[in-house]
Amino acid sequence: MQPLILSVLLAAFWTICTGSADWCYQSQFTCDHPCNTPDKWNHANSDCAKEFQSPINIVTRKTLKDERLTPIQFKNYQQIFRSTIKNNGHSVQVGVPHHSTISGGNLPDVYKAVQFHLHWGSHGGPGSEHTLDGEQYPMELHIVHMKEKYTDLKKALSDPQGIAVLGFFYEKSNSENRKYEPIINNLPKIKATNSNTSLPSFSLEQLIPPQQNLTNYYRYKGSLTTPGCTEAVIWTVFENPIPLSDNQLRKFSEVEFHNGKPMVGNFRPVQPLNGRLVFRSGSAAILASSSLLVTTIVTALGLSHLN
Ligand SMILES: *[C@@H]1O[C@H](CO)[C@@H](O)[C@H](O)[C@H]1NC(C)=O
Ligand SMILES: *[C@@H]1O[C@H](CO)[C@@H](O)[C@H](O)[C@H]1NC(C)=O
Ligand SMILES: [Zn+2]
């Protein structure tokens, strides 16, 4: 074949296969359904190529202990409400009445809950967005909050500290987590993109670990993890994971992307820190066993100011 024809053909193929379209996750890409995968999200929104993006890998031995990171104050998290769960084509999302708030833990304001959604892997495989010392958990919950004074997310996103997201990891457990039945039992009804269904009454409190298990967390400044990737998020990532059985985790893979393919791998890869610091609450453990050992020895020698 003539080199010229070959390169024209290649160029055509390249264009077809990368042609600008909606953003998508890596798991969605096929040549038949080209879309902007995470490395091309800047085509969907230029903010996705900015410096302080989320998620990140949290290297626990490089985190800085911050005494101001006291326990988060949860208000009205126990309040029971009715809502709908929706397949928005990228995740399953639940709107939350704006009565539940968080404050304290060095957050600069009171933030009210707006919605929550999840990111997961394939059939219970790795799928969290944040990673801890390189470990990717099977799923991650994001409870999205905005400053109390705002009435819609758009306004909050134009404030560099307008949004506070709480991130929780999941881990596989041997028993079912009954508190998740309202959500998981309704997933089969929202297989199709843009479908929604009403949920039985539940509270935000029942989705997360008990408060005494929430004292260990990580804090850094970042972005939304989907386009527009707006850098307006104060991130709080909790160390204590939420237990779900393998069967419960697998149920999320029965939800479908818009093309009818299983919704799996709907996480963004970790982004560079670019010099950002990650802080840990007073008691968050250093996970790496070697540095734990060093810390123990240093402390035992009375040299703890070196920490
Ligand atoms: C749920 O779906 C119905 C019917 O398609 C639609 O009218 C309604 O606006 C949707 N509700 C939400 C919260 O998306
Ligand atoms: C709370 O933390 C304790 C100690 O780490 C652990 O044994 C327990 O399973 C945790 N509870 C939940 C619901 O995560
Ligand atoms: Zn998210």
PDB file of C-alpha atoms and ligand atoms in Angstrom, residues 117 119 129 142 225, ligand 3:
ATOM      1  CA  HIS A 117     -23.009   8.412  44.749  1.00  0.00           C
ATOM      2  CA  HIS A 119     -17.539   4.441  42.345  1.00  0.00           C
ATOM      3  CA  GLU A 129     -11.054   6.330  43.394  1.00  0.00           C
ATOM      4  CA  HIS A 142     -18.902  10.136  48.076  1.00  0.00           C
ATOM      5  CA  THR A 225     -13.487  13.463  40.084  1.00  0.00           C
TER       6      THR A 225
HETATM    7 ZN    ZN B   3     -17.570  10.701  43.226  1.00  0.00          ZN
END
